[in-house]
């Protein structure tokens, strides 16, 4: 972040540090699914590789929810994400103009689709009310983000925090407004004078309508997450069978599967696939309510297709899931 001169400052330095922390939490709380509060956890590639190696050694198929930039996803590859157990990832897509280095030259729609095909739920995050936004371009931006078809989205209003370059720039231009601190949260009135949006009510209205449009075109997020989870489980089963057929083995040094002479059953991946199956089934009870309360006919049809896919994959729901749905 800007406060640390854009240097990455890890609180847990090594993969073993992360592993030991997860192990302690599992022993103390029974936790096996971890939310990692780190701007770009996998930026330290060696730490992620060491963590995965330790998980494989100790047969710990933990799951992680984390933040990751698009360029790091491209560097590490989706197979690593699946094997690592990253079930959800938050990616800053920022703007249709792709002015940030972390997204330049990357086909975000294709990348998001690839992650979802492998069972990784994607939250795409973007910034509204940048200086180039006017009443036309901000709608184009919102439509572009929704067209990426991520499972979830975060729209946030451009917010200049003290000590950042943006804050200093706006302060030097005399554009900062005196907004009470408790209202400086990025989901209401802008903290600065915008060249094209003078009415504070517009700041909330455009943000609200952005989320509303995503919901009405993409349907309930819980159904999108369920679809990604079940597709990932199916894909993982098929990929495992293909690797067995072709004698492929994971190489943690090059982060991909390679043909080898000493092939053996990948017991760790068997554990991982079982975790993916359970993760997909967690969403199942929410599907019937999601269909009934969907915002329109198009999204109800989408959820119905997801229900059919679940039934084809796992058979009819049992009495426990039916009761949860009710």
Short mmCIF file of N, CA and C in Angstrom, two decimals, residues 109-228:
data_model
loop_
_atom_site.label_atom_id
_atom_site.label_comp_id
_atom_site.label_asym_id
_atom_site.label_seq_id
_atom_site.Cartn_x
_atom_site.Cartn_y
_atom_site.Cartn_z
N UNK A 109 -12.20 -11.41 -18.86
CA UNK A 109 -13.37 -12.28 -19.00
C UNK A 109 -12.95 -13.74 -19.17
N UNK A 110 -11.94 -13.96 -20.00
CA UNK A 110 -11.45 -15.32 -20.23
C UNK A 110 -10.83 -15.89 -18.95
N UNK A 111 -10.07 -15.07 -18.24
CA UNK A 111 -9.41 -15.53 -17.02
C UNK A 111 -10.43 -15.89 -15.94
N UNK A 112 -11.45 -15.04 -15.78
CA UNK A 112 -12.50 -15.30 -14.79
C UNK A 112 -13.25 -16.58 -15.13
N UNK A 113 -13.56 -16.77 -16.41
CA UNK A 113 -14.26 -17.99 -16.84
C UNK A 113 -13.42 -19.23 -16.55
N UNK A 114 -12.11 -19.14 -16.77
CA UNK A 114 -11.23 -20.29 -16.51
C UNK A 114 -11.20 -20.63 -15.02
N UNK A 115 -11.12 -19.61 -14.19
CA UNK A 115 -11.15 -19.85 -12.74
C UNK A 115 -12.46 -20.52 -12.33
N UNK A 116 -13.57 -20.02 -12.85
CA UNK A 116 -14.88 -20.57 -12.50
C UNK A 116 -15.04 -22.01 -12.99
N UNK A 117 -14.52 -22.32 -14.17
CA UNK A 117 -14.60 -23.69 -14.69
C UNK A 117 -13.87 -24.66 -13.78
N UNK A 118 -12.91 -24.15 -13.04
CA UNK A 118 -12.14 -25.00 -12.12
C UNK A 118 -12.63 -24.88 -10.68
N UNK A 119 -13.80 -24.26 -10.48
CA UNK A 119 -14.41 -24.24 -9.16
C UNK A 119 -14.00 -23.10 -8.26
N UNK A 120 -13.35 -22.07 -8.83
CA UNK A 120 -12.89 -20.95 -8.01
C UNK A 120 -13.84 -19.77 -8.18
N UNK A 121 -14.54 -19.44 -7.12
CA UNK A 121 -15.51 -18.35 -7.12
C UNK A 121 -14.78 -17.02 -7.20
N UNK A 122 -15.25 -16.14 -8.09
CA UNK A 122 -14.56 -14.87 -8.33
C UNK A 122 -15.43 -13.69 -7.93
N UNK A 123 -14.85 -12.81 -7.14
CA UNK A 123 -15.45 -11.51 -6.87
C UNK A 123 -14.63 -10.47 -7.64
N UNK A 124 -15.25 -9.78 -8.57
CA UNK A 124 -14.58 -8.73 -9.35
C UNK A 124 -14.87 -7.38 -8.71
N UNK A 125 -13.82 -6.63 -8.44
CA UNK A 125 -13.95 -5.35 -7.75
C UNK A 125 -13.58 -4.21 -8.68
N UNK A 126 -14.39 -3.14 -8.65
CA UNK A 126 -14.11 -2.01 -9.52
C UNK A 126 -14.37 -0.68 -8.81
N UNK A 127 -13.85 0.40 -9.38
CA UNK A 127 -13.93 1.72 -8.77
C UNK A 127 -14.80 2.63 -9.64
N UNK A 128 -15.81 3.23 -9.02
CA UNK A 128 -16.66 4.18 -9.72
C UNK A 128 -16.29 5.63 -9.36
N UNK A 129 -16.66 6.54 -10.26
CA UNK A 129 -16.46 7.98 -10.08
C UNK A 129 -14.98 8.38 -10.14
N UNK A 130 -14.23 7.71 -11.04
CA UNK A 130 -12.92 8.25 -11.37
C UNK A 130 -13.13 9.48 -12.25
N UNK A 131 -12.10 10.28 -12.42
CA UNK A 131 -12.27 11.56 -13.11
C UNK A 131 -12.77 11.41 -14.55
N UNK A 132 -12.42 10.29 -15.20
CA UNK A 132 -12.85 10.13 -16.59
C UNK A 132 -14.31 9.69 -16.70
N UNK A 133 -14.96 9.38 -15.58
CA UNK A 133 -16.36 8.96 -15.60
C UNK A 133 -17.29 10.17 -15.74
N UNK A 134 -18.18 10.08 -16.73
CA UNK A 134 -19.31 10.99 -16.80
C UNK A 134 -20.57 10.13 -16.83
N UNK A 135 -21.72 10.70 -17.13
CA UNK A 135 -22.96 9.94 -17.02
C UNK A 135 -23.06 8.81 -18.04
N UNK A 136 -22.31 8.89 -19.11
CA UNK A 136 -22.30 7.81 -20.10
C UNK A 136 -21.23 6.78 -19.78
N UNK A 137 -20.00 7.25 -19.53
CA UNK A 137 -18.89 6.30 -19.34
C UNK A 137 -19.02 5.51 -18.04
N UNK A 138 -19.68 6.08 -17.02
CA UNK A 138 -19.82 5.32 -15.78
C UNK A 138 -20.80 4.15 -15.97
N UNK A 139 -21.81 4.35 -16.80
CA UNK A 139 -22.74 3.26 -17.11
C UNK A 139 -22.04 2.20 -17.95
N UNK A 140 -21.22 2.63 -18.90
CA UNK A 140 -20.42 1.69 -19.70
C UNK A 140 -19.50 0.86 -18.80
N UNK A 141 -18.91 1.51 -17.80
CA UNK A 141 -18.02 0.83 -16.85
C UNK A 141 -18.78 -0.24 -16.08
N UNK A 142 -19.95 0.13 -15.59
CA UNK A 142 -20.78 -0.80 -14.82
C UNK A 142 -21.18 -1.99 -15.70
N UNK A 143 -21.61 -1.70 -16.92
CA UNK A 143 -22.01 -2.78 -17.83
C UNK A 143 -20.83 -3.68 -18.17
N UNK A 144 -19.64 -3.07 -18.33
CA UNK A 144 -18.44 -3.87 -18.64
C UNK A 144 -18.12 -4.83 -17.50
N UNK A 145 -18.15 -4.34 -16.27
CA UNK A 145 -17.86 -5.21 -15.12
C UNK A 145 -18.87 -6.34 -15.05
N UNK A 146 -20.14 -6.03 -15.23
CA UNK A 146 -21.17 -7.08 -15.19
C UNK A 146 -20.98 -8.08 -16.33
N UNK A 147 -20.49 -7.62 -17.47
CA UNK A 147 -20.28 -8.52 -18.61
C UNK A 147 -19.15 -9.52 -18.38
N UNK A 148 -18.31 -9.29 -17.38
CA UNK A 148 -17.24 -10.24 -17.06
C UNK A 148 -17.80 -11.53 -16.46
N UNK A 149 -19.06 -11.48 -16.01
CA UNK A 149 -19.76 -12.66 -15.48
C UNK A 149 -19.09 -13.26 -14.26
N UNK A 150 -18.50 -12.43 -13.41
CA UNK A 150 -17.98 -12.94 -12.14
C UNK A 150 -19.13 -13.37 -11.25
N UNK A 151 -18.85 -14.22 -10.28
CA UNK A 151 -19.91 -14.71 -9.39
C UNK A 151 -20.48 -13.57 -8.54
N UNK A 152 -19.58 -12.69 -8.09
CA UNK A 152 -19.97 -11.55 -7.27
C UNK A 152 -19.23 -10.32 -7.78
N UNK A 153 -19.71 -9.15 -7.39
CA UNK A 153 -19.01 -7.90 -7.72
C UNK A 153 -18.93 -7.01 -6.48
N UNK A 154 -17.93 -6.15 -6.47
CA UNK A 154 -17.91 -5.04 -5.52
C UNK A 154 -17.74 -3.77 -6.32
N UNK A 155 -18.71 -2.89 -6.22
CA UNK A 155 -18.57 -1.54 -6.74
C UNK A 155 -18.27 -0.64 -5.54
N UNK A 156 -17.25 0.20 -5.65
CA UNK A 156 -16.94 1.15 -4.58
C UNK A 156 -16.64 2.51 -5.19
N UNK A 157 -17.02 3.55 -4.49
CA UNK A 157 -16.75 4.90 -4.96
C UNK A 157 -15.30 5.29 -4.67
N UNK A 158 -14.69 5.94 -5.64
CA UNK A 158 -13.30 6.40 -5.53
C UNK A 158 -13.12 7.20 -4.24
N UNK A 159 -12.18 6.79 -3.40
CA UNK A 159 -12.04 7.39 -2.08
C UNK A 159 -10.59 7.76 -1.79
N UNK A 160 -10.29 9.04 -1.60
CA UNK A 160 -8.92 9.48 -1.30
C UNK A 160 -8.62 9.38 0.19
N UNK A 161 -7.80 8.42 0.58
CA UNK A 161 -7.42 8.31 1.98
C UNK A 161 -6.21 9.18 2.27
N UNK A 162 -6.15 9.77 3.47
CA UNK A 162 -5.00 10.61 3.85
C UNK A 162 -3.68 9.87 3.66
N UNK A 163 -2.68 10.58 3.23
CA UNK A 163 -1.29 10.14 2.94
C UNK A 163 -1.13 9.53 1.55
N UNK A 164 -2.25 9.24 0.84
CA UNK A 164 -2.10 8.65 -0.49
C UNK A 164 -1.88 9.74 -1.53
N UNK A 165 -1.35 9.31 -2.69
CA UNK A 165 -1.09 10.25 -3.78
C UNK A 165 -2.38 10.92 -4.24
N UNK A 166 -3.48 10.14 -4.27
CA UNK A 166 -4.76 10.71 -4.69
C UNK A 166 -5.20 11.82 -3.74
N UNK A 167 -5.07 11.58 -2.45
CA UNK A 167 -5.45 12.59 -1.45
C UNK A 167 -4.62 13.86 -1.62
N UNK A 168 -3.31 13.69 -1.83
CA UNK A 168 -2.42 14.84 -1.99
C UNK A 168 -2.75 15.61 -3.27
N UNK A 169 -3.07 14.88 -4.33
CA UNK A 169 -3.41 15.52 -5.60
C UNK A 169 -4.69 16.35 -5.47
N UNK A 170 -5.73 15.73 -4.89
CA UNK A 170 -7.01 16.43 -4.76
C UNK A 170 -6.91 17.60 -3.78
N UNK A 171 -6.08 17.42 -2.76
CA UNK A 171 -5.88 18.51 -1.80
C UNK A 171 -5.19 19.70 -2.47
N UNK A 172 -4.19 19.41 -3.30
CA UNK A 172 -3.47 20.49 -3.99
C UNK A 172 -4.37 21.21 -4.99
N UNK A 173 -5.39 20.49 -5.51
CA UNK A 173 -6.32 21.08 -6.46
C UNK A 173 -7.49 21.76 -5.76
N UNK A 174 -7.54 21.67 -4.43
CA UNK A 174 -8.63 22.28 -3.67
C UNK A 174 -9.96 21.58 -3.88
N UNK A 175 -9.94 20.27 -4.13
CA UNK A 175 -11.18 19.54 -4.45
C UNK A 175 -11.71 18.68 -3.30
N UNK A 176 -10.98 18.59 -2.20
CA UNK A 176 -11.45 17.78 -1.08
C UNK A 176 -12.63 18.45 -0.38
N UNK A 177 -13.59 17.62 0.03
CA UNK A 177 -14.77 18.13 0.73
C UNK A 177 -14.68 17.79 2.22
N UNK A 178 -15.39 18.51 3.02
CA UNK A 178 -15.41 18.27 4.46
C UNK A 178 -16.58 17.32 4.77
N UNK A 179 -16.30 16.03 4.71
CA UNK A 179 -17.31 15.01 4.97
C UNK A 179 -17.02 14.39 6.33
N UNK A 180 -18.02 14.24 7.21
CA UNK A 180 -17.79 13.63 8.52
C UNK A 180 -17.09 12.27 8.39
N UNK A 181 -16.18 12.01 9.29
CA UNK A 181 -15.36 10.80 9.19
C UNK A 181 -16.21 9.53 9.10
N UNK A 182 -17.29 9.47 9.87
CA UNK A 182 -18.11 8.25 9.87
C UNK A 182 -18.80 8.02 8.53
N UNK A 183 -18.84 9.02 7.66
CA UNK A 183 -19.44 8.85 6.33
C UNK A 183 -18.39 8.62 5.24
N UNK A 184 -17.15 8.47 5.65
CA UNK A 184 -16.08 8.24 4.67
C UNK A 184 -15.87 6.73 4.49
N UNK A 185 -16.80 6.10 3.79
CA UNK A 185 -16.76 4.63 3.69
C UNK A 185 -16.80 4.13 2.25
N UNK A 186 -16.84 5.01 1.27
CA UNK A 186 -16.79 4.56 -0.12
C UNK A 186 -18.10 4.05 -0.68
N UNK A 187 -19.18 4.20 0.09
CA UNK A 187 -20.47 3.70 -0.39
C UNK A 187 -21.54 4.77 -0.35
N UNK A 188 -21.12 6.02 -0.28
CA UNK A 188 -22.08 7.11 -0.24
C UNK A 188 -21.55 8.33 -0.96
N UNK A 189 -21.66 9.47 -0.34
CA UNK A 189 -21.20 10.72 -0.96
C UNK A 189 -19.70 10.70 -1.19
N UNK A 190 -19.27 11.20 -2.35
CA UNK A 190 -17.84 11.30 -2.63
C UNK A 190 -17.18 12.30 -1.68
N UNK A 191 -15.91 12.07 -1.42
CA UNK A 191 -15.17 12.94 -0.50
C UNK A 191 -14.49 14.09 -1.23
N UNK A 192 -14.78 14.21 -2.52
CA UNK A 192 -14.14 15.26 -3.31
C UNK A 192 -15.11 15.77 -4.37
N UNK A 193 -14.81 16.93 -4.91
CA UNK A 193 -15.63 17.50 -5.98
C UNK A 193 -15.30 16.80 -7.30
N UNK A 194 -16.33 16.19 -7.88
CA UNK A 194 -16.14 15.47 -9.14
C UNK A 194 -16.49 16.40 -10.31
N UNK A 195 -15.72 16.34 -11.42
CA UNK A 195 -16.00 17.26 -12.53
C UNK A 195 -17.36 17.05 -13.18
N UNK A 196 -17.94 15.85 -13.06
CA UNK A 196 -19.19 15.57 -13.78
C UNK A 196 -20.38 15.22 -12.87
N UNK A 197 -20.12 14.98 -11.58
CA UNK A 197 -21.21 14.58 -10.68
C UNK A 197 -21.20 15.51 -9.46
N UNK A 198 -22.03 16.53 -9.52
CA UNK A 198 -22.07 17.53 -8.46
C UNK A 198 -23.06 17.19 -7.35
N UNK A 199 -24.09 16.43 -7.69
CA UNK A 199 -25.16 16.11 -6.74
C UNK A 199 -24.77 14.88 -5.92
N UNK A 200 -24.67 15.03 -4.60
CA UNK A 200 -24.26 13.92 -3.73
C UNK A 200 -25.22 12.74 -3.81
N UNK A 201 -26.49 13.00 -4.11
CA UNK A 201 -27.46 11.90 -4.23
C UNK A 201 -27.10 10.97 -5.39
N UNK A 202 -26.47 11.52 -6.44
CA UNK A 202 -26.05 10.69 -7.57
C UNK A 202 -24.98 9.68 -7.16
N UNK A 203 -24.15 10.05 -6.20
CA UNK A 203 -23.06 9.18 -5.78
C UNK A 203 -23.58 7.87 -5.21
N UNK A 204 -24.66 7.97 -4.45
CA UNK A 204 -25.28 6.76 -3.90
C UNK A 204 -26.15 6.07 -4.94
N UNK A 205 -26.85 6.86 -5.75
CA UNK A 205 -27.80 6.28 -6.71
C UNK A 205 -27.10 5.41 -7.76
N UNK A 206 -26.01 5.91 -8.33
CA UNK A 206 -25.30 5.12 -9.33
C UNK A 206 -24.71 3.85 -8.73
N UNK A 207 -24.21 3.95 -7.50
CA UNK A 207 -23.65 2.77 -6.82
C UNK A 207 -24.73 1.73 -6.57
N UNK A 208 -25.87 2.18 -6.05
CA UNK A 208 -26.99 1.27 -5.77
C UNK A 208 -27.46 0.59 -7.06
N UNK A 209 -27.63 1.38 -8.11
CA UNK A 209 -28.12 0.82 -9.38
C UNK A 209 -27.13 -0.13 -10.03
N UNK A 210 -25.83 0.06 -9.75
CA UNK A 210 -24.82 -0.85 -10.28
C UNK A 210 -25.01 -2.25 -9.69
N UNK A 211 -25.19 -2.32 -8.37
CA UNK A 211 -25.44 -3.61 -7.72
C UNK A 211 -26.78 -4.20 -8.17
N UNK A 212 -27.77 -3.36 -8.31
CA UNK A 212 -29.10 -3.82 -8.73
C UNK A 212 -29.05 -4.43 -10.12
N UNK A 213 -28.29 -3.79 -11.02
CA UNK A 213 -28.18 -4.30 -12.39
C UNK A 213 -27.49 -5.67 -12.40
N UNK A 214 -26.44 -5.83 -11.59
CA UNK A 214 -25.76 -7.12 -11.50
C UNK A 214 -26.73 -8.20 -11.03
N UNK A 215 -27.53 -7.87 -10.02
CA UNK A 215 -28.48 -8.84 -9.48
C UNK A 215 -29.54 -9.22 -10.49
N UNK A 216 -30.04 -8.23 -11.23
CA UNK A 216 -31.13 -8.50 -12.17
C UNK A 216 -30.65 -9.20 -13.44
N UNK A 217 -29.40 -9.03 -13.79
CA UNK A 217 -28.89 -9.70 -15.00
C UNK A 217 -28.20 -11.03 -14.67
N UNK A 218 -27.50 -11.09 -13.53
CA UNK A 218 -26.75 -12.29 -13.19
C UNK A 218 -27.46 -13.22 -12.23
N UNK A 219 -28.50 -12.72 -11.57
CA UNK A 219 -29.22 -13.54 -10.61
C UNK A 219 -28.57 -13.54 -9.25
N UNK A 220 -29.14 -14.32 -8.30
CA UNK A 220 -28.61 -14.36 -6.94
C UNK A 220 -27.17 -14.85 -6.91
N UNK A 221 -26.33 -14.16 -6.16
CA UNK A 221 -24.92 -14.53 -6.09
C UNK A 221 -24.73 -15.95 -5.55
N UNK A 222 -25.59 -16.35 -4.61
CA UNK A 222 -25.44 -17.69 -4.01
C UNK A 222 -25.61 -18.77 -5.08
N UNK A 223 -26.47 -18.52 -6.07
CA UNK A 223 -26.66 -19.49 -7.15
C UNK A 223 -25.44 -19.50 -8.07
N UNK A 224 -24.87 -18.33 -8.34
CA UNK A 224 -23.65 -18.27 -9.15
C UNK A 224 -22.51 -19.03 -8.48
N UNK A 225 -22.40 -18.86 -7.16
CA UNK A 225 -21.36 -19.55 -6.41
C UNK A 225 -21.57 -21.06 -6.45
N UNK A 226 -22.82 -21.48 -6.34
CA UNK A 226 -23.14 -22.90 -6.40
C UNK A 226 -22.75 -23.48 -7.76
N UNK A 227 -23.06 -22.75 -8.83
CA UNK A 227 -22.73 -23.22 -10.18
C UNK A 227 -21.22 -23.39 -10.34
N UNK A 228 -20.46 -22.40 -9.90
CA UNK A 228 -19.01 -22.49 -10.00
C UNK A 228 -18.48 -23.67 -9.19
#
